[in-house]
GROMACS .gro file of C-alpha atoms in nm:
model
   84
    1MET     CA    1   0.087  -1.118   1.470
    2ASP     CA    2   0.258  -0.840   1.292
    3ASN     CA    3   0.050  -0.762   0.947
    4VAL     CA    4   0.348  -0.661   0.675
    5LEU     CA    5   0.613  -0.944   0.596
    6ALA     CA    6   0.875  -0.699   0.501
    7ALA     CA    7   1.004  -0.431   0.415
    8PRO     CA    8   0.864  -0.225   0.170
    9ARG     CA    9   1.018  -0.166  -0.159
   10LEU     CA   10   1.099   0.152  -0.432
   11THR     CA   11   0.996   0.003  -0.772
   12ARG     CA   12   0.917   0.195  -1.102
   13ALA     CA   13   0.608   0.127  -1.106
   14GLY     CA   14   0.483   0.254  -0.678
   15ILE     CA   15   0.601   0.040  -0.365
   16LEU     CA   16   0.604  -0.270  -0.312
   17PHE     CA   17   0.443  -0.414   0.012
   18SER     CA   18   0.314  -0.738   0.165
   19VAL     CA   19   0.023  -0.767   0.389
   20ILE     CA   20  -0.194  -1.062   0.568
   21VAL     CA   21  -0.514  -1.129   0.521
   22ASP     CA   22  -0.698  -1.423   0.709
   23TYR     CA   23  -0.375  -1.618   0.736
   24ARG     CA   24  -0.281  -1.537   0.393
   25HIS     CA   25   0.046  -1.319   0.294
   26TYR     CA   26  -0.070  -1.059  -0.067
   27GLN     CA   27   0.162  -0.815  -0.253
   28CYS     CA   28   0.020  -0.561  -0.320
   29LEU     CA   29   0.091  -0.217  -0.490
   30VAL     CA   30   0.025   0.144  -0.458
   31PRO     CA   31   0.119   0.314  -0.789
   32ALA     CA   32   0.335   0.567  -0.757
   33ALA     CA   33   0.022   0.831  -0.936
   34THR     CA   34  -0.165   0.713  -0.642
   35LEU     CA   35   0.131   0.775  -0.372
   36ALA     CA   36   0.136   1.199  -0.526
   37VAL     CA   37  -0.165   1.216  -0.485
   38LEU     CA   38  -0.176   1.143  -0.077
   39SER     CA   39   0.130   1.312  -0.083
   40HIS     CA   40  -0.037   1.638  -0.218
   41SER     CA   41  -0.273   1.630   0.093
   42LYS     CA   42   0.053   1.589   0.361
   43ASP     CA   43   0.280   1.768   0.247
   44PRO     CA   44   0.314   1.780  -0.084
   45LYS     CA   45   0.728   1.705  -0.067
   46LEU     CA   46   0.751   1.339   0.071
   47ASP     CA   47   0.914   1.094  -0.229
   48LEU     CA   48   0.684   0.829  -0.259
   49LEU     CA   49   0.850   0.556  -0.005
   50ASN     CA   50   0.802   0.884   0.327
   51THR     CA   51   0.457   0.907   0.150
   52TYR     CA   52   0.419   0.578   0.185
   53ARG     CA   53   0.520   0.550   0.543
   54ALA     CA   54   0.347   0.882   0.621
   55PHE     CA   55   0.003   0.662   0.530
   56GLN     CA   56   0.095   0.307   0.593
   57THR     CA   57  -0.156   0.224   0.843
   58LYS     CA   58  -0.458   0.387   0.564
   59ILE     CA   59  -0.267   0.192   0.267
   60GLU     CA   60  -0.283  -0.110   0.451
   61GLY     CA   61  -0.592  -0.086   0.562
   62VAL     CA   62  -0.739  -0.035   0.243
   63ALA     CA   63  -0.517  -0.371   0.075
   64ARG     CA   64  -0.695  -0.546   0.307
   65ARG     CA   65  -1.020  -0.412   0.249
   66VAL     CA   66  -0.997  -0.490  -0.140
   67ILE     CA   67  -0.819  -0.855  -0.128
   68ASN     CA   68  -1.140  -0.963   0.160
   69ALA     CA   69  -1.396  -0.731  -0.134
   70GLY     CA   70  -1.167  -1.058  -0.395
   71VAL     CA   71  -0.982  -0.797  -0.702
   72ALA     CA   72  -0.748  -1.038  -0.763
   73GLY     CA   73  -0.392  -0.945  -0.816
   74VAL     CA   74  -0.072  -1.026  -0.817
   75PRO     CA   75   0.026  -0.782  -0.670
   76VAL     CA   76  -0.315  -0.670  -0.551
   77VAL     CA   77  -0.273  -0.341  -0.698
   78VAL     CA   78  -0.448  -0.032  -0.453
   79SER     CA   79  -0.516   0.247  -0.650
   80SER     CA   80  -0.668   0.598  -0.559
   81GLY     CA   81  -1.022   0.474  -0.621
   82TYR     CA   82  -0.967   0.255  -0.334
   83PHE     CA   83  -0.871   0.689  -0.095
   84HIS     CA   84  -1.243   0.780  -0.143
   0.00000   0.00000   0.00000
């Protein structure tokens, strides 16, 4: 089963994406500021969508852990603090 529901979308706030946790669909957002922090650890020249793609597995894994921990929100925000 594929855990990603739709292609990630660039928004003003960051990248909006979907994951499935326990057969439920969740909308998630990784803020632009978080992507900027991640991009500097790999390649500071990456744009937001390419940064998301470079870290997609890690970002979606963190999103699933945040959801499993009971963090609520629509969308669920996956901020930089969750990556430390």
